[in-house]
Short mmCIF file of C-alpha atoms in Angstrom, two decimals:
data_model
loop_
_atom_site.label_atom_id
_atom_site.label_comp_id
_atom_site.label_asym_id
_atom_site.label_seq_id
_atom_site.Cartn_x
_atom_site.Cartn_y
_atom_site.Cartn_z
CA MET A 7 -8.72 30.29 -14.19
CA PRO A 8 -10.82 30.33 -17.03
CA ALA A 9 -7.86 29.44 -19.06
CA LYS A 10 -7.49 26.40 -17.36
CA LYS A 11 -10.67 25.32 -17.46
CA ALA A 12 -11.31 25.70 -21.00
CA VAL A 13 -7.63 23.71 -21.62
CA LYS A 14 -9.19 20.89 -19.53
CA ARG A 15 -12.29 20.85 -21.55
CA VAL A 16 -10.75 20.86 -24.58
CA GLY A 17 -8.98 17.78 -23.68
CA HIS A 18 -12.22 15.85 -22.81
CA VAL A 19 -13.51 16.49 -26.63
CA ASP A 20 -10.51 15.33 -28.49
CA ASP A 21 -10.78 12.10 -26.49
CA ALA A 22 -14.33 11.50 -27.13
CA LYS A 23 -13.63 12.66 -31.27
CA GLY A 24 -12.96 9.43 -32.69
CA PRO A 25 -10.10 6.61 -31.61
CA LYS A 26 -7.99 7.34 -28.82
CA LYS A 27 -4.28 7.33 -29.87
CA VAL A 28 -2.50 7.57 -27.17
CA LYS A 29 -1.63 4.43 -24.80
CA VAL A 30 -1.51 4.88 -21.52
CA SER A 31 1.97 4.66 -19.61
CA HIS A 32 2.98 3.80 -16.16
CA SER A 33 6.60 2.46 -14.63
CA SER A 34 5.10 -0.26 -12.77
CA TYR A 35 3.74 -2.32 -16.24
CA GLY A 36 5.37 -5.61 -16.22
CA THR A 37 7.76 -5.20 -19.70
CA GLU A 38 10.00 -8.25 -18.98
CA ASN A 39 8.27 -11.82 -20.21
CA GLY A 40 9.36 -14.60 -18.37
CA LEU A 41 7.77 -18.04 -16.82
CA VAL A 42 5.84 -18.84 -13.79
CA LEU A 43 6.37 -20.36 -10.55
CA VAL A 44 4.13 -20.77 -7.53
CA LEU A 45 4.51 -22.43 -3.97
CA GLY A 46 2.37 -22.32 -0.98
CA GLN A 47 -1.27 -24.37 -0.90
CA GLY A 48 -3.38 -25.02 -3.54
CA ASP A 49 -6.46 -26.62 -2.16
CA VAL A 50 -8.75 -24.54 -4.58
CA GLY A 51 -6.02 -24.82 -7.68
CA GLN A 52 -4.63 -21.33 -7.02
CA LEU A 53 -1.44 -23.05 -8.15
CA GLY A 54 -2.52 -23.74 -11.54
CA LEU A 55 -0.65 -27.22 -11.72
CA GLY A 56 -3.87 -29.60 -11.92
CA GLU A 57 -6.17 -31.33 -9.29
CA ASP A 58 -3.86 -33.49 -8.23
CA VAL A 59 -1.49 -30.73 -6.49
CA MET A 60 -2.84 -29.60 -3.45
CA GLU A 61 0.72 -28.00 -2.15
CA ARG A 62 4.47 -27.11 -2.92
CA LYS A 63 6.82 -26.83 -0.64
CA LYS A 64 9.32 -25.00 -3.02
CA PRO A 65 8.52 -23.03 -6.50
CA ALA A 66 6.83 -25.24 -9.48
CA LEU A 67 6.39 -24.52 -13.17
CA VAL A 68 2.67 -23.38 -14.12
CA PRO A 69 2.33 -24.54 -17.83
CA LEU A 70 1.17 -21.68 -19.30
CA PRO A 71 0.67 -20.86 -23.30
CA GLU A 72 2.74 -17.96 -23.61
CA PRO A 73 5.33 -15.93 -21.92
CA VAL A 74 3.91 -13.50 -19.21
CA VAL A 75 4.46 -10.30 -18.22
CA GLN A 76 2.86 -9.87 -14.80
CA ALA A 77 1.57 -12.48 -12.62
CA VAL A 78 -0.72 -11.69 -9.51
CA ALA A 79 -1.68 -13.83 -6.50
CA GLY A 80 -5.38 -12.99 -4.95
CA GLY A 81 -6.78 -14.55 -1.88
CA MET A 82 -7.61 -17.61 -3.21
CA HIS A 83 -7.14 -17.57 -7.16
CA THR A 84 -3.79 -16.38 -9.47
CA VAL A 85 -4.13 -14.02 -12.49
CA CYS A 86 -1.14 -14.02 -15.14
CA LEU A 87 -0.91 -11.57 -17.87
CA SER A 88 0.83 -12.63 -21.45
CA ASP A 89 3.01 -10.47 -23.34
CA THR A 90 0.67 -10.12 -26.17
CA GLY A 91 -2.04 -8.71 -23.80
CA SER A 92 -4.19 -12.09 -22.56
CA ILE A 93 -5.25 -12.82 -19.32
CA TYR A 94 -5.10 -16.71 -18.06
CA THR A 95 -6.86 -17.27 -14.40
CA PHE A 96 -6.71 -20.16 -12.27
CA GLY A 97 -7.88 -20.64 -8.73
CA CYS A 98 -11.32 -20.12 -6.53
CA ASN A 99 -14.30 -19.37 -9.21
CA ASP A 100 -17.10 -19.15 -6.26
CA GLU A 101 -17.60 -15.39 -6.83
CA GLY A 102 -16.74 -15.18 -10.14
CA ALA A 103 -12.83 -14.22 -9.53
CA LEU A 104 -11.47 -16.21 -12.79
CA GLY A 105 -13.91 -14.28 -15.39
CA ARG A 106 -14.57 -17.46 -16.87
CA ASP A 107 -16.67 -20.43 -17.66
CA THR A 108 -15.57 -23.30 -14.87
CA SER A 109 -18.76 -25.37 -15.21
CA GLU A 110 -16.38 -28.25 -16.58
CA GLU A 111 -15.31 -30.40 -13.02
CA GLY A 112 -11.47 -29.59 -12.32
CA SER A 113 -10.92 -26.61 -15.16
CA GLU A 114 -10.48 -23.90 -12.19
CA MET A 115 -7.67 -26.07 -11.44
CA SER A 116 -5.19 -25.19 -14.57
CA PRO A 117 -4.58 -21.99 -16.72
CA GLY A 118 -7.79 -20.99 -18.57
CA LYS A 119 -7.82 -18.13 -20.76
CA VAL A 120 -10.08 -14.57 -19.77
CA GLU A 121 -12.26 -13.75 -23.00
CA LEU A 122 -11.50 -9.74 -23.99
CA LYS A 123 -10.79 -8.24 -26.72
CA GLU A 124 -9.09 -5.51 -25.90
CA LYS A 125 -5.59 -5.51 -24.79
CA VAL A 126 -4.67 -5.37 -21.35
CA VAL A 127 -1.70 -3.76 -20.08
CA GLN A 128 -1.83 -4.32 -16.16
CA VAL A 129 -3.84 -6.90 -13.83
CA SER A 130 -4.81 -6.57 -10.24
CA ALA A 131 -6.37 -9.10 -8.02
CA GLY A 132 -8.13 -9.10 -4.22
CA ASP A 133 -9.91 -11.80 -2.37
CA SER A 134 -12.69 -12.46 -4.60
CA HIS A 135 -12.19 -10.08 -7.42
CA THR A 136 -9.81 -9.50 -10.78
CA ALA A 137 -9.24 -5.88 -12.17
CA ALA A 138 -7.54 -5.71 -15.82
CA LEU A 139 -6.31 -2.29 -17.13
CA THR A 140 -6.40 -1.86 -21.23
CA GLU A 141 -3.95 0.07 -23.51
CA GLU A 142 -6.81 2.58 -24.01
CA GLY A 143 -6.45 3.35 -20.14
CA GLU A 144 -10.24 1.44 -19.58
CA VAL A 145 -10.89 -0.68 -16.48
CA TYR A 146 -12.84 -4.14 -16.21
CA ILE A 147 -13.45 -6.15 -13.46
CA TRP A 148 -15.28 -9.42 -12.59
CA GLY A 149 -15.96 -11.10 -9.47
CA SER A 150 -17.31 -9.64 -6.22
CA PHE A 151 -16.37 -7.30 -3.52
CA ARG A 152 -17.09 -8.28 0.38
CA ASP A 153 -17.50 -7.11 3.42
CA ASN A 154 -18.14 -8.43 7.44
CA ASN A 155 -21.16 -9.70 6.32
CA GLY A 156 -20.49 -11.38 3.13
CA VAL A 157 -21.27 -10.83 -0.59
CA ILE A 158 -21.35 -6.66 -1.65
CA GLY A 159 -21.35 -6.93 -5.32
CA LEU A 160 -19.14 -5.68 -7.46
CA LEU A 161 -20.82 -2.88 -10.09
CA GLU A 162 -24.10 -3.19 -8.63
CA PRO A 163 -25.43 -4.38 -5.42
CA MET A 164 -25.67 -7.46 -4.54
CA LYS A 165 -24.44 -8.59 -7.82
CA LYS A 166 -21.23 -10.64 -8.66
CA CYS A 167 -19.75 -10.63 -12.30
CA THR A 168 -18.96 -14.20 -13.25
CA LEU A 169 -17.38 -12.40 -16.53
CA PRO A 170 -15.57 -9.01 -17.15
CA VAL A 171 -17.61 -5.72 -17.11
CA LYS A 172 -16.40 -2.04 -18.18
CA VAL A 173 -15.93 0.06 -15.01
CA PRO A 174 -17.99 3.24 -15.50
CA ILE A 175 -15.24 5.85 -15.52
CA GLU A 176 -15.26 8.62 -17.95
CA GLU A 177 -11.11 9.38 -16.97
CA ARG A 178 -8.50 7.33 -18.61
CA VAL A 179 -6.54 5.02 -15.80
CA VAL A 180 -2.66 4.48 -15.88
CA LYS A 181 -2.43 2.35 -13.01
CA ILE A 182 -5.11 -0.49 -10.95
CA ALA A 183 -3.99 -1.83 -7.36
CA SER A 184 -6.31 -3.97 -5.37
CA GLY A 185 -6.87 -4.48 -1.47
CA ASN A 186 -8.76 -7.46 -0.33
CA ASP A 187 -11.99 -6.13 -1.19
CA HIS A 188 -11.20 -2.87 -2.89
CA LEU A 189 -9.77 -1.46 -5.98
CA MET A 190 -7.90 2.04 -6.48
CA MET A 191 -7.53 3.48 -9.79
CA LEU A 192 -4.89 6.14 -10.62
CA THR A 193 -5.96 8.58 -13.73
CA MET A 194 -3.81 10.51 -16.25
CA GLU A 195 -4.50 13.73 -14.83
CA GLY A 196 -3.34 12.05 -11.29
CA ASP A 197 -6.56 11.51 -9.66
CA LEU A 198 -7.30 8.00 -7.27
CA TYR A 199 -11.08 6.35 -7.98
CA SER A 200 -12.05 4.36 -5.89
CA SER A 201 -14.57 1.42 -5.46
CA GLY A 202 -15.67 -1.51 -2.93
CA CYS A 203 -15.78 -2.30 0.46
CA GLY A 204 -15.41 0.94 2.75
CA GLU A 205 -15.70 -0.62 6.38
CA GLN A 206 -11.97 -0.10 7.61
CA GLY A 207 -11.61 3.53 5.68
CA GLN A 208 -9.83 1.93 2.73
CA LEU A 209 -11.69 3.92 -0.06
CA GLY A 210 -10.89 7.61 1.16
CA ARG A 211 -13.99 8.93 0.41
CA VAL A 212 -16.57 7.64 2.55
CA PRO A 213 -16.91 8.50 6.27
CA GLU A 214 -17.61 6.63 8.99
CA ARG A 215 -21.00 7.13 9.56
CA PHE A 216 -21.46 5.65 6.17
CA ALA A 217 -18.78 3.24 5.96
CA ASN A 218 -21.15 -0.05 6.51
CA ARG A 219 -23.20 -0.57 3.55
CA GLY A 220 -23.16 3.08 2.66
CA GLY A 221 -25.53 4.31 5.11
CA ARG A 222 -28.88 5.85 3.18
CA LYS A 223 -27.87 5.66 0.37
CA GLY A 224 -26.56 1.85 -0.22
CA LEU A 225 -23.97 0.06 -1.69
CA GLU A 226 -24.24 2.27 -4.51
CA ARG A 227 -22.06 4.85 -2.75
CA LEU A 228 -19.41 2.12 -2.19
CA LEU A 229 -19.25 0.20 -5.67
CA VAL A 230 -19.79 3.29 -7.98
CA PRO A 231 -16.55 4.71 -8.45
CA GLN A 232 -15.98 7.95 -7.30
CA THR A 233 -12.76 10.37 -7.17
CA ILE A 234 -11.28 10.70 -3.41
CA PRO A 235 -11.18 14.38 -2.22
CA VAL A 236 -7.64 15.39 -0.58
CA ARG A 237 -7.94 18.00 2.18
CA SER A 238 -5.03 20.51 1.03
CA ARG A 239 -4.25 24.15 0.10
CA GLY A 240 -4.02 23.54 -3.20
CA LYS A 241 -4.78 20.55 -5.50
CA VAL A 242 -3.02 16.91 -5.16
CA ARG A 243 -2.30 14.75 -8.03
CA PHE A 244 -0.90 11.65 -7.59
CA SER A 245 1.79 9.64 -9.46
CA ASP A 246 1.65 6.23 -7.83
CA VAL A 247 -0.84 4.23 -5.95
CA PHE A 248 -0.19 1.00 -3.69
CA CYS A 249 -2.71 -1.35 -1.72
CA GLY A 250 -2.61 -3.19 1.75
CA ALA A 251 -5.69 -5.90 2.41
CA TYR A 252 -7.60 -3.17 4.25
CA PHE A 253 -5.30 0.26 3.63
CA THR A 254 -4.53 2.13 0.95
CA PHE A 255 -1.08 4.47 0.33
CA ALA A 256 -0.55 7.22 -2.76
CA VAL A 257 2.22 9.03 -3.47
CA SER A 258 1.55 12.71 -4.86
CA LYS A 259 3.68 14.41 -7.77
CA GLU A 260 5.37 16.30 -5.53
CA GLY A 261 6.41 13.08 -3.28
CA HIS A 262 4.16 13.25 -0.41
CA VAL A 263 2.83 9.83 0.88
CA TYR A 264 -1.18 10.33 1.89
CA GLY A 265 -2.44 6.90 3.43
CA PHE A 266 -5.82 6.20 4.28
CA GLY A 267 -7.64 2.79 6.10
CA LEU A 268 -7.19 0.31 8.86
CA SER A 269 -4.20 1.18 10.80
CA ASN A 270 -4.94 -0.66 13.93
CA TYR A 271 -1.51 -1.60 14.11
CA HIS A 272 -0.02 1.49 13.08
CA GLN A 273 0.44 0.03 9.35
CA LEU A 274 0.06 3.31 7.81
CA GLY A 275 2.78 4.60 10.06
CA THR A 276 0.21 6.67 11.90
CA PRO A 277 1.14 7.78 15.44
CA GLY A 278 -2.37 6.38 16.92
CA THR A 279 -4.05 2.90 15.52
CA THR A 280 -7.78 5.19 14.67
CA THR A 281 -8.63 4.06 11.28
CA CYS A 282 -8.62 6.64 8.57
CA PHE A 283 -11.65 7.54 6.67
CA ALA A 284 -9.64 9.77 4.56
CA PRO A 285 -6.24 10.40 2.46
CA ILE A 286 -3.93 12.13 5.60
CA LYS A 287 -0.31 12.81 4.98
CA LEU A 288 1.90 10.64 6.35
CA THR A 289 4.81 12.31 8.70
CA ALA A 290 6.40 8.95 9.32
CA PHE A 291 7.42 9.20 5.40
CA LYS A 292 8.57 12.67 5.07
CA ASN A 293 12.57 12.49 5.28
CA SER A 294 14.32 15.02 2.65
CA THR A 295 16.65 11.96 1.66
CA THR A 296 14.26 9.31 0.88
CA SER A 297 11.78 9.06 -2.11
CA TRP A 298 9.50 6.52 -1.81
CA VAL A 299 9.14 3.69 -5.06
CA GLY A 300 7.28 1.17 -3.50
CA PHE A 301 4.84 -0.07 -1.01
CA SER A 302 3.08 -3.41 -0.23
CA GLY A 303 0.74 -4.44 2.54
CA GLY A 304 -0.30 -7.38 4.13
CA GLN A 305 -3.11 -7.44 6.77
CA HIS A 306 -1.77 -5.68 9.57
CA HIS A 307 1.68 -4.65 8.38
CA THR A 308 3.48 -2.91 5.44
CA VAL A 309 6.80 -3.32 3.40
CA CYS A 310 8.24 -0.66 1.76
CA LEU A 311 11.26 0.53 -0.83
CA ASP A 312 12.99 3.58 -1.21
CA SER A 313 15.12 4.59 -4.45
CA GLU A 314 18.19 3.45 -3.34
CA GLY A 315 16.73 -0.23 -2.96
CA LYS A 316 16.73 0.00 0.67
CA VAL A 317 13.39 -1.99 2.37
CA TYR A 318 11.58 -1.11 5.45
CA SER A 319 8.80 -2.33 7.58
CA LEU A 320 6.01 -0.98 10.21
CA GLY A 321 3.05 -1.92 11.77
CA ARG A 322 2.43 -5.63 13.35
CA ALA A 323 5.73 -7.92 14.37
CA GLU A 324 3.84 -11.20 15.13
CA TYR A 325 5.48 -14.56 13.14
CA GLY A 326 8.40 -12.06 11.96
CA ARG A 327 6.57 -10.46 9.17
CA LEU A 328 8.58 -7.25 9.67
CA GLY A 329 11.87 -9.16 9.14
CA LEU A 330 13.46 -7.05 11.83
CA GLY A 331 14.46 -10.53 14.05
CA GLN A 332 13.24 -12.54 16.81
CA GLY A 333 11.59 -10.53 19.56
CA ALA A 334 10.91 -7.31 17.31
CA GLU A 335 7.77 -5.14 18.41
CA GLU A 336 5.07 -3.45 16.77
CA LYS A 337 6.58 -0.17 14.38
CA SER A 338 4.77 2.95 13.73
CA GLU A 339 7.48 4.35 11.62
CA PRO A 340 9.06 2.74 8.28
CA THR A 341 11.79 0.64 9.97
CA PRO A 342 15.09 -0.13 7.67
CA ILE A 343 15.77 -4.20 7.19
CA GLY A 344 18.90 -5.08 7.71
CA GLY A 345 20.71 -7.50 5.51
CA LEU A 346 18.86 -6.78 2.16
CA GLU A 347 20.65 -4.16 -0.41
CA GLY A 348 19.87 -2.97 -4.02
CA VAL A 349 15.72 -4.39 -4.27
CA LYS A 350 14.55 -3.35 -7.00
CA VAL A 351 10.39 -5.12 -5.95
CA VAL A 352 8.98 -5.38 -2.38
CA ALA A 353 5.73 -7.67 -1.42
CA CYS A 354 3.25 -9.08 1.34
CA GLY A 355 0.82 -11.63 1.85
CA ALA A 356 -1.31 -11.68 5.02
CA SER A 357 1.71 -12.32 7.04
CA VAL A 358 4.39 -13.07 5.10
CA SER A 359 6.67 -10.80 3.17
CA TYR A 360 9.30 -10.57 0.20
CA ALA A 361 12.32 -8.66 -1.68
CA VAL A 362 13.61 -9.32 -5.18
CA THR A 363 17.16 -8.08 -5.45
CA LYS A 364 18.37 -6.45 -8.65
CA GLN A 365 20.37 -9.32 -9.31
CA GLY A 366 17.60 -11.56 -9.30
CA LEU A 367 17.26 -13.07 -5.99
CA VAL A 368 14.28 -13.37 -3.96
CA PHE A 369 14.00 -13.12 0.05
CA ALA A 370 11.11 -14.37 2.32
CA TRP A 371 10.29 -13.91 5.89
CA GLY A 372 7.25 -14.14 8.43
CA MET A 373 4.43 -16.87 8.82
CA GLY A 374 5.64 -20.45 7.81
CA THR A 375 2.48 -22.17 8.14
CA ASN A 376 1.25 -22.43 4.39
CA MET A 377 5.00 -22.85 2.92
CA GLN A 378 4.61 -19.61 1.05
CA LEU A 379 8.15 -18.57 2.53
CA GLY A 380 10.09 -21.68 0.27
CA THR A 381 12.23 -23.18 2.79
CA GLY A 382 10.33 -26.42 2.70
CA GLU A 383 9.78 -26.02 6.54
CA GLU A 384 6.50 -25.01 8.55
CA ASP A 385 8.93 -22.64 10.89
CA ASP A 386 8.21 -18.95 10.83
CA GLU A 387 11.32 -16.67 9.79
CA TRP A 388 11.99 -13.62 11.42
CA THR A 389 14.93 -12.15 9.46
CA PRO A 390 14.55 -12.47 5.24
CA VAL A 391 15.96 -15.90 3.92
CA GLU A 392 17.01 -16.58 0.48
CA MET A 393 14.48 -18.68 -1.45
CA ALA A 394 15.94 -21.95 -3.55
CA GLY A 395 15.15 -24.13 -5.60
CA LYS A 396 15.49 -26.85 -8.80
CA GLN A 397 13.20 -24.03 -10.62
CA LEU A 398 14.94 -21.69 -9.33
CA GLU A 399 18.47 -22.27 -10.69
CA ASN A 400 19.71 -20.51 -12.97
CA ARG A 401 16.84 -18.53 -13.22
CA VAL A 402 16.08 -14.57 -11.76
CA VAL A 403 13.57 -13.53 -9.96
CA LEU A 404 11.30 -10.82 -11.72
CA THR A 405 8.58 -10.20 -9.35
CA VAL A 406 6.77 -11.47 -6.75
CA SER A 407 2.94 -11.48 -5.38
CA SER A 408 1.98 -13.08 -2.60
CA GLY A 409 -2.19 -14.46 -1.86
CA GLY A 410 -3.69 -15.81 1.55
CA GLN A 411 -2.43 -19.39 1.22
CA HIS A 412 -0.34 -19.14 -2.52
CA THR A 413 2.96 -17.10 -3.51
CA VAL A 414 3.45 -16.71 -6.80
CA LEU A 415 7.09 -15.97 -8.59
CA LEU A 416 7.60 -14.69 -12.35
CA VAL A 417 11.00 -15.41 -13.17
CA LYS A 418 13.41 -15.55 -16.74
CA ASP A 419 16.32 -18.06 -17.77
CA LYS A 420 19.84 -16.44 -16.76
CA GLN A 421 20.81 -16.62 -20.78
CA ASP A 422 17.72 -14.61 -21.86
CA SER A 423 18.19 -11.52 -18.96
#
């Protein structure tokens, strides 16, 4: 044991000396650059198409100054990461989620650059916050977390941040993921840190009795990032992490799936509907032939992806969000969705779901109310429907992300792919 401790200390000392030369890396980083398309509702500027465009039934091109490698939809804002490591944001800035000055009227309605000197390799967005991971493994965050009673702050109680601030975490982070009001950080060592709202157990480290605003310790218990302990015989190291609106999935280096947070419709794959305030190993995902590579969660449902490109769903079934056909009922275990093969990316909005195939086609299903499905209609879709439109012609879709009322696609011209 002492030898192991010594090795860990030496690693930290090396990090502290001189500049960190090794750049962080993770399979989730965007590597292909492309163009950004948006659709759905945009009444607060989340489409980035200026003050006159409040809705798009079909995907529309966003004018951006640089090629983009990642585009994510927050609740009511959009974050784009360029191939040079710069960030552009647009949409609602009431809580500071854009990370830039929008005092000029209408400036939140079009893409604007976030001033951050460091090169960014990944971004994530929630309802009212945005996070950025630098190539050095540091995390910056701006905006605010909220709970059922309103603002709780970001790094300090009741204080929102309108410009990027560095998250106080000593370990180097390799991946970030955001729920509606929580942030997960996966470190190089395989530890998980969390911060934000813990009311629904989504932090994985705050007992139920302290979940409402942190109990006697107050909001700092929630806002100061801390590691998530996992009950196990040995130390559990994680290789990946994913967020739903109010819940979290984490995959261990051995391939086990852990979950915590809201599971009132079995969206975690738990047999019961009790909220999980600490990580539990999810037996619903234990299958010797299945290796899980992707998870995305909406408000009450989950869509997941295995290594063979097959898509599954579980949780609440209303409005067709599970993609299992008309009349489908709530599912407590991952259930295969028919008609989808060779998928590389899955994504969820609150009540909508998406899958992108290796051929670059995008399929959508679920609630049609906000025009997020790209059908041009407001009807719900109970099974996957291929998205089409002028801006998708002769282009392949790389990724998709969905917010409260809008959806963002990253696409590439066919001749460039």
